[in-house]
C-alpha cells in the first residue's frame, strides 16, 4: 500500500517536474528566439590624426555621443585620435581594407584617389572660409564627394577646420622671405607647387611627425590652422607665424562604399541625419576653436604673430596664383570656375 502510494507520489513528482520544465522552457523560448535574432551591434571605428580638442576631434566625439544616444545597441562608435590606430600613411588603405569604418582626412590627402579635390589646395583661390563653405554647398562640390567611388571611398560630408597660417623659423612678410626654407607639407602636389613658387623646398610628411622634425631642424616651416598649430605646440618651436589665410584646411568625412551599403536602411538614414547635425556643429565650433587657439598662442608669447597689411597679402596672392593655371587641366576647368564663382569680389 505504502509502496504503491510512494510510486504514485514519484509519478506525480515527475509529472510536476516535467510541467515545470515545460513551463520554464516555454517562457524562455521567445527570449532564446530573440537572442538568436539579435545581431551584434555594428561597430564603427573612427580613426583620425589630430587631438581631441580640435574641430575634427570634437566632431568625432559628438558623432559617437549622438550615435550612442539614438542608436543604442545597434551601433557602437570607437574613436581613435592622434594617429593612435592609423596615421596619414595608412589610414585610407585601412578604410579600404575594412580595418576602420570612418575617417576624416584633409582633402589634400586624397590626391592618390582623385585629382579634382586639389581645387581646395589652390592658394588664395577662396577669399575666406565662408567662400569655401559656399562652394561646398554647390552641386559641383557635392559631386566631388563621389569622386573616389571607383576606389571604394564613399564621401559623406565636408568638415572644415580653418584657414591656414605659415609657421617658420624666420619672419615671413614678403613671398621672397620663404626662399630656401624647407616646409613640411601634406601629400599634395599643389602644396608642393605652392612652396616651389616661393623658391622654398618641401617634405611630404605625416602630421604626427612634424613636431619632431621641427625640433630636429630637418624642416624649418609648416602651414596649418590655428587649432592644429596650438594642439601640436608648434608655437613652442617656431619663432614666427605669418597670418596669411592663404587656403583652408578642410576634410572629407568618408566611409567605405561596401561598409556603408551594408548598413540596414533605417540605421543608415539615422546615421546620415546625425552626420548632418555633427557637420553643422563642427563648422560652427571651428571658428571659436581657432580664435581661442590664436588668442592662446599670442598670450603664451612663445612666438611672434605677424599680421600682414592688405597690400602685403596681395603680394603673396600675386606670387602664388600662377599655380591655379598649372592645375586647371587636372582639376577640371568646370570645377575651378565653380570654385571661383563663390568669391564675392
Ligand atoms: C595635416 O596633415 O596638417 C592635417 O591634415 C592634419 C589634420 O587632419 O588636421
Short mmCIF file of C-alpha atoms and ligand atoms in Angstrom, two decimals:
data_model
loop_
_atom_site.label_atom_id
_atom_site.label_comp_id
_atom_site.label_asym_id
_atom_site.label_seq_id
_atom_site.Cartn_x
_atom_site.Cartn_y
_atom_site.Cartn_z
CA UNK A 1 0.00 0.00 0.00
CA UNK A 2 2.74 2.34 1.14
CA UNK A 3 4.88 1.28 -1.76
CA UNK A 4 2.11 1.97 -4.25
CA UNK A 5 1.41 5.43 -2.65
CA UNK A 6 5.12 6.25 -2.94
CA UNK A 7 5.12 5.25 -6.54
CA UNK A 8 2.09 7.49 -7.21
CA UNK A 9 3.97 10.29 -5.43
CA UNK A 10 7.03 9.67 -7.52
CA UNK A 11 4.97 9.71 -10.67
CA UNK A 12 3.27 12.93 -9.51
CA UNK A 13 6.69 14.49 -8.65
CA UNK A 14 7.96 13.51 -12.05
CA UNK A 15 4.88 14.98 -13.67
CA UNK A 16 5.27 18.23 -11.74
CA UNK A 17 8.97 18.42 -12.66
CA UNK A 18 8.08 17.85 -16.31
CA UNK A 19 5.38 20.53 -16.33
CA UNK A 20 7.73 22.96 -14.54
CA UNK A 21 10.39 22.25 -17.14
CA UNK A 22 7.88 22.71 -19.96
CA UNK A 23 6.66 25.99 -18.43
CA UNK A 24 10.19 27.31 -17.97
CA UNK A 25 11.21 26.32 -21.48
CA UNK A 26 8.06 27.89 -22.90
CA UNK A 27 8.91 31.11 -21.06
CA UNK A 28 12.48 31.01 -22.27
CA UNK A 29 11.73 30.17 -25.87
CA UNK A 30 10.72 33.65 -27.11
CA UNK A 31 13.76 35.02 -25.33
CA UNK A 32 16.04 32.44 -26.96
CA UNK A 33 14.48 33.16 -30.33
CA UNK A 34 15.04 36.85 -29.78
CA UNK A 35 18.63 36.16 -28.81
CA UNK A 36 19.16 34.16 -31.95
CA UNK A 37 17.68 37.06 -33.94
CA UNK A 38 19.56 39.82 -32.13
CA UNK A 39 22.57 40.91 -34.17
CA UNK A 40 25.78 42.13 -32.69
CA UNK A 41 25.93 45.93 -32.91
CA UNK A 42 27.57 47.50 -35.93
CA UNK A 43 30.99 48.77 -34.87
CA UNK A 44 32.32 51.96 -36.45
CA UNK A 45 36.00 52.55 -35.79
CA UNK A 46 36.66 56.24 -36.45
CA UNK A 47 40.36 56.94 -36.72
CA UNK A 48 41.97 60.37 -37.07
CA UNK A 49 45.31 62.09 -36.69
CA UNK A 50 44.60 65.20 -34.61
CA UNK A 51 43.98 65.98 -30.94
CA UNK A 52 40.53 65.75 -29.33
CA UNK A 53 40.36 69.50 -28.69
CA UNK A 54 40.25 70.40 -32.40
CA UNK A 55 37.29 70.76 -34.78
CA UNK A 56 37.75 67.23 -36.14
CA UNK A 57 38.49 65.72 -32.72
CA UNK A 58 35.35 67.25 -31.24
CA UNK A 59 33.29 66.31 -34.31
CA UNK A 60 34.28 62.65 -33.96
CA UNK A 61 33.33 62.65 -30.27
CA UNK A 62 29.99 64.36 -30.93
CA UNK A 63 29.24 61.76 -33.63
CA UNK A 64 29.96 58.98 -31.11
CA UNK A 65 27.78 60.63 -28.47
CA UNK A 66 24.76 61.13 -30.75
CA UNK A 67 25.02 57.64 -32.24
CA UNK A 68 25.12 56.10 -28.80
CA UNK A 69 22.12 58.17 -27.68
CA UNK A 70 19.98 57.49 -30.73
CA UNK A 71 21.11 54.09 -31.94
CA UNK A 72 21.91 52.45 -28.62
CA UNK A 73 22.55 48.74 -29.03
CA UNK A 74 22.50 48.95 -32.83
CA UNK A 75 25.72 50.91 -33.46
CA UNK A 76 28.86 51.38 -31.40
CA UNK A 77 31.42 54.06 -32.30
CA UNK A 78 35.06 53.81 -31.25
CA UNK A 79 37.14 56.96 -31.77
CA UNK A 80 40.92 56.73 -32.13
CA UNK A 81 42.53 60.23 -32.14
CA UNK A 82 46.16 61.35 -32.56
CA UNK A 83 47.15 58.63 -35.09
CA UNK A 84 46.83 56.02 -32.31
CA UNK A 85 45.27 53.44 -34.63
CA UNK A 86 46.30 54.57 -38.11
CA UNK A 87 48.23 57.61 -39.32
CA UNK A 88 48.36 59.61 -42.53
CA UNK A 89 50.35 56.98 -44.37
CA UNK A 90 47.97 54.08 -43.86
CA UNK A 91 44.52 55.31 -42.81
CA UNK A 92 42.86 55.38 -46.24
CA UNK A 93 44.30 51.92 -47.02
CA UNK A 94 42.90 50.70 -43.69
CA UNK A 95 39.47 52.06 -44.61
CA UNK A 96 39.51 50.27 -47.96
CA UNK A 97 40.56 47.04 -46.26
CA UNK A 98 37.75 47.32 -43.69
CA UNK A 99 40.06 47.81 -40.70
CA UNK A 100 38.35 51.13 -39.88
CA UNK A 101 34.94 52.35 -40.97
CA UNK A 102 35.22 56.14 -40.81
CA UNK A 103 37.91 58.76 -41.35
CA UNK A 104 38.02 62.49 -41.97
CA UNK A 105 41.31 63.11 -43.78
CA UNK A 106 42.19 66.53 -45.05
CA UNK A 107 41.23 67.00 -48.72
CA UNK A 108 44.96 67.30 -49.50
CA UNK A 109 45.37 63.63 -48.62
CA UNK A 110 43.18 62.22 -51.38
CA UNK A 111 45.42 63.09 -54.30
CA UNK A 112 46.23 59.44 -54.99
CA UNK A 113 42.49 58.78 -55.49
CA UNK A 114 41.26 61.88 -57.31
CA UNK A 115 42.86 64.98 -58.76
CA UNK A 116 39.67 67.02 -58.56
CA UNK A 117 39.82 67.65 -54.83
CA UNK A 118 43.09 69.51 -55.40
CA UNK A 119 40.91 72.53 -56.09
CA UNK A 120 40.74 73.03 -52.31
CA UNK A 121 44.54 73.31 -52.09
CA UNK A 122 44.96 76.10 -54.64
CA UNK A 123 46.44 79.06 -52.76
CA UNK A 124 44.24 82.17 -52.46
CA UNK A 125 41.54 80.62 -54.66
CA UNK A 126 38.91 81.17 -51.96
CA UNK A 127 38.75 84.59 -50.33
CA UNK A 128 37.92 83.17 -46.92
CA UNK A 129 36.38 80.22 -45.11
CA UNK A 130 32.86 81.44 -45.85
CA UNK A 131 33.64 81.17 -49.58
CA UNK A 132 34.92 77.59 -49.04
CA UNK A 133 31.66 76.74 -47.27
CA UNK A 134 29.57 78.27 -50.05
CA UNK A 135 31.44 76.18 -52.61
CA UNK A 136 30.90 73.01 -50.57
CA UNK A 137 27.15 73.54 -50.87
CA UNK A 138 27.23 73.87 -54.65
CA UNK A 139 26.42 70.91 -56.94
CA UNK A 140 29.96 70.75 -58.36
CA UNK A 141 31.38 70.33 -54.89
CA UNK A 142 28.69 67.83 -53.83
CA UNK A 143 29.63 65.76 -56.90
CA UNK A 144 33.22 65.62 -55.63
CA UNK A 145 32.01 63.68 -52.58
CA UNK A 146 31.62 60.78 -55.02
CA UNK A 147 34.81 61.37 -56.98
CA UNK A 148 36.54 58.39 -55.29
CA UNK A 149 33.68 55.98 -55.73
CA UNK A 150 35.62 53.77 -58.14
CA UNK A 151 38.21 53.24 -55.39
CA UNK A 152 35.51 52.25 -52.91
CA UNK A 153 35.65 55.51 -50.95
CA UNK A 154 32.28 56.99 -50.02
CA UNK A 155 32.18 60.71 -49.20
CA UNK A 156 29.65 61.57 -46.50
CA UNK A 157 30.26 65.26 -45.77
CA UNK A 158 32.73 68.11 -45.80
CA UNK A 159 34.08 69.33 -42.48
CA UNK A 160 36.19 72.46 -42.13
CA UNK A 161 38.92 73.28 -39.70
CA UNK A 162 40.05 76.79 -40.64
CA UNK A 163 42.27 78.95 -42.76
CA UNK A 164 45.97 78.05 -42.83
CA UNK A 165 48.83 80.14 -41.47
CA UNK A 166 52.56 79.84 -42.17
CA UNK A 167 54.92 78.99 -39.31
CA UNK A 168 58.67 79.44 -39.77
CA UNK A 169 61.99 79.96 -38.08
CA UNK A 170 62.26 83.37 -39.71
CA UNK A 171 59.91 86.28 -40.24
CA UNK A 172 57.86 85.81 -43.42
CA UNK A 173 56.36 89.07 -44.53
CA UNK A 174 57.09 89.03 -48.26
CA UNK A 175 56.85 85.98 -50.57
CA UNK A 176 60.61 86.03 -51.16
CA UNK A 177 61.23 85.63 -47.40
CA UNK A 178 60.34 81.95 -47.69
CA UNK A 179 63.05 81.22 -50.24
CA UNK A 180 65.38 78.36 -49.28
CA UNK A 181 63.35 77.17 -46.27
CA UNK A 182 62.14 73.57 -46.05
CA UNK A 183 58.43 73.24 -45.25
CA UNK A 184 56.55 70.17 -44.09
CA UNK A 185 53.56 69.64 -46.35
CA UNK A 186 50.64 67.25 -46.62
CA UNK A 187 50.90 64.80 -49.53
CA UNK A 188 49.66 67.20 -52.21
CA UNK A 189 51.48 68.24 -55.35
CA UNK A 190 49.56 71.54 -55.34
CA UNK A 191 51.09 72.36 -51.97
CA UNK A 192 54.48 71.30 -53.31
CA UNK A 193 53.98 73.72 -56.23
CA UNK A 194 52.77 76.45 -53.88
CA UNK A 195 56.04 76.43 -51.93
CA UNK A 196 58.06 75.81 -55.11
CA UNK A 197 56.62 79.05 -56.44
CA UNK A 198 58.25 80.81 -53.48
CA UNK A 199 61.63 79.16 -54.03
CA UNK A 200 61.10 77.03 -50.91
CA UNK A 201 61.58 73.28 -50.56
CA UNK A 202 59.08 70.78 -49.21
CA UNK A 203 58.93 67.42 -47.49
CA UNK A 204 55.70 65.40 -47.57
CA UNK A 205 55.44 64.15 -44.03
CA UNK A 206 52.72 62.62 -41.82
CA UNK A 207 51.12 65.10 -39.43
CA UNK A 208 52.30 63.11 -36.39
CA UNK A 209 55.97 63.58 -37.38
CA UNK A 210 56.04 67.33 -37.99
CA UNK A 211 56.72 68.50 -34.42
CA UNK A 212 59.79 66.27 -34.01
CA UNK A 213 61.12 67.32 -37.43
CA UNK A 214 60.77 70.98 -36.40
CA UNK A 215 62.59 70.28 -33.14
CA UNK A 216 65.33 68.45 -35.00
CA UNK A 217 65.58 71.26 -37.56
CA UNK A 218 65.14 68.98 -40.58
CA UNK A 219 62.25 71.26 -41.58
CA UNK A 220 62.02 74.97 -40.89
CA UNK A 221 58.37 75.70 -41.54
CA UNK A 222 54.84 74.35 -41.70
CA UNK A 223 51.35 75.50 -42.64
CA UNK A 224 48.16 74.88 -40.75
CA UNK A 225 45.15 76.38 -38.98
CA UNK A 226 45.50 77.86 -35.50
CA UNK A 227 43.84 74.88 -33.78
CA UNK A 228 46.40 72.44 -35.22
CA UNK A 229 49.32 74.80 -34.53
CA UNK A 230 48.21 75.13 -30.89
CA UNK A 231 47.29 71.49 -30.28
CA UNK A 232 50.66 70.33 -31.68
CA UNK A 233 52.52 73.08 -29.75
CA UNK A 234 54.14 74.27 -32.98
CA UNK A 235 54.36 77.77 -31.47
CA UNK A 236 56.86 76.45 -28.93
CA UNK A 237 59.35 75.50 -31.66
CA UNK A 238 58.64 78.10 -34.36
CA UNK A 239 59.51 81.71 -33.53
CA UNK A 240 57.25 83.25 -36.21
CA UNK A 241 53.72 82.71 -37.51
CA UNK A 242 52.56 84.73 -40.50
CA UNK A 243 48.81 85.16 -40.57
CA UNK A 244 48.37 84.54 -44.27
CA UNK A 245 44.97 82.78 -44.52
CA UNK A 246 46.06 81.54 -47.94
CA UNK A 247 43.91 78.40 -48.04
CA UNK A 248 41.64 76.28 -45.91
CA UNK A 249 42.27 73.04 -44.12
CA UNK A 250 39.12 71.12 -44.93
CA UNK A 251 38.21 67.47 -44.51
CA UNK A 252 36.04 64.86 -46.11
CA UNK A 253 34.22 62.53 -43.78
CA UNK A 254 34.46 59.20 -45.56
CA UNK A 255 33.48 55.58 -45.18
CA UNK A 256 33.99 52.59 -47.39
CA UNK A 257 31.35 52.14 -50.04
CA UNK A 258 30.78 48.47 -49.21
CA UNK A 259 30.56 49.08 -45.47
CA UNK A 260 28.12 51.96 -45.84
CA UNK A 261 25.91 49.98 -48.21
CA UNK A 262 25.89 47.04 -45.78
CA UNK A 263 24.18 49.08 -43.02
CA UNK A 264 20.40 48.45 -42.84
CA UNK A 265 18.47 51.30 -44.45
CA UNK A 266 16.85 52.71 -41.30
CA UNK A 267 20.07 52.72 -39.32
CA UNK A 268 21.93 54.28 -42.25
CA UNK A 269 19.31 57.04 -42.56
CA UNK A 270 19.66 57.83 -38.86
CA UNK A 271 23.46 57.87 -39.17
CA UNK A 272 23.22 60.26 -42.12
CA UNK A 273 20.90 62.56 -40.17
CA UNK A 274 23.39 62.54 -37.28
CA UNK A 275 26.24 63.33 -39.69
CA UNK A 276 24.34 66.34 -40.99
CA UNK A 277 23.87 67.61 -37.45
CA UNK A 278 27.50 66.99 -36.49
CA UNK A 279 28.81 68.66 -39.67
CA UNK A 280 26.83 71.77 -38.82
CA UNK A 281 28.22 71.77 -35.30
CA UNK A 282 31.85 71.22 -36.48
CA UNK A 283 31.50 74.16 -38.82
CA UNK A 284 30.01 76.38 -36.12
CA UNK A 285 32.55 75.49 -33.42
CA UNK A 286 35.65 75.54 -35.63
CA UNK A 287 35.75 79.31 -35.76
CA UNK A 288 35.64 79.62 -31.97
CA UNK A 289 38.26 76.90 -31.53
CA UNK A 290 40.61 78.60 -33.98
CA UNK A 291 40.04 82.04 -32.47
CA UNK A 292 40.74 80.66 -29.00
CA UNK A 293 43.84 78.85 -30.22
CA UNK A 294 45.14 82.06 -31.82
CA UNK A 295 44.49 84.05 -28.63
CA UNK A 296 46.17 81.34 -26.53
CA UNK A 297 49.26 81.35 -28.74
CA UNK A 298 49.56 85.13 -28.53
CA UNK A 299 49.04 85.07 -24.76
CA UNK A 300 51.69 82.35 -24.32
CA UNK A 301 54.15 84.65 -26.10
CA UNK A 302 56.44 81.87 -27.37
CA UNK A 303 56.19 83.01 -30.97
CA UNK A 304 55.65 86.27 -32.81
CA UNK A 305 52.41 86.50 -34.77
CA UNK A 306 52.89 88.58 -37.91
CA UNK A 307 49.76 90.19 -39.30
CA UNK A 308 50.02 91.39 -42.87
CA UNK A 309 48.58 94.52 -44.43
CA UNK A 310 46.17 94.07 -47.36
CA UNK A 311 48.97 95.15 -49.67
CA UNK A 312 51.46 92.65 -48.22
CA UNK A 313 48.91 89.86 -48.52
CA UNK A 314 48.15 90.85 -52.12
CA UNK A 315 51.83 90.34 -52.98
CA UNK A 316 51.61 86.69 -51.78
CA UNK A 317 48.45 86.21 -53.81
CA UNK A 318 50.16 87.52 -56.94
CA UNK A 319 53.18 85.28 -56.32
CA UNK A 320 51.10 82.16 -55.77
CA UNK A 321 48.13 82.40 -58.13
CA UNK A 322 50.08 81.07 -61.19
CA UNK A 323 49.68 77.65 -59.54
CA UNK A 324 45.96 77.68 -60.46
CA UNK A 325 46.76 77.57 -64.18
CA UNK A 326 49.19 74.66 -63.73
CA UNK A 327 46.48 72.51 -62.16
CA UNK A 328 43.46 73.64 -64.13
CA UNK A 329 43.52 70.69 -66.55
CA UNK A 330 43.90 68.05 -63.80
CA UNK A 331 41.21 69.54 -61.60
CA UNK A 332 38.84 70.38 -64.44
CA UNK A 333 38.08 73.86 -65.73
CA UNK A 334 34.42 73.46 -64.72
CA UNK A 335 35.32 72.72 -61.08
CA UNK A 336 37.77 75.62 -60.98
CA UNK A 337 35.21 78.02 -62.44
CA UNK A 338 32.56 76.90 -59.95
CA UNK A 339 35.01 77.46 -57.09
CA UNK A 340 35.99 80.94 -58.28
CA UNK A 341 32.33 81.90 -58.63
CA UNK A 342 31.75 81.76 -54.87
CA UNK A 343 34.01 84.69 -54.06
CA UNK A 344 32.16 87.95 -53.53
CA UNK A 345 34.59 90.33 -55.14
C1 LIG B 1 47.82 67.96 -41.64
O1 LIG B 1 48.35 66.90 -42.00
O2 LIG B 1 48.44 69.00 -41.46
C2 LIG B 1 46.33 67.96 -41.38
O3 LIG B 1 45.70 67.31 -42.43
C3 LIG B 1 46.01 67.30 -40.08
C4 LIG B 1 44.54 67.29 -39.83
O4 LIG B 1 43.94 66.24 -40.02
O5 LIG B 1 44.02 68.33 -39.44
#
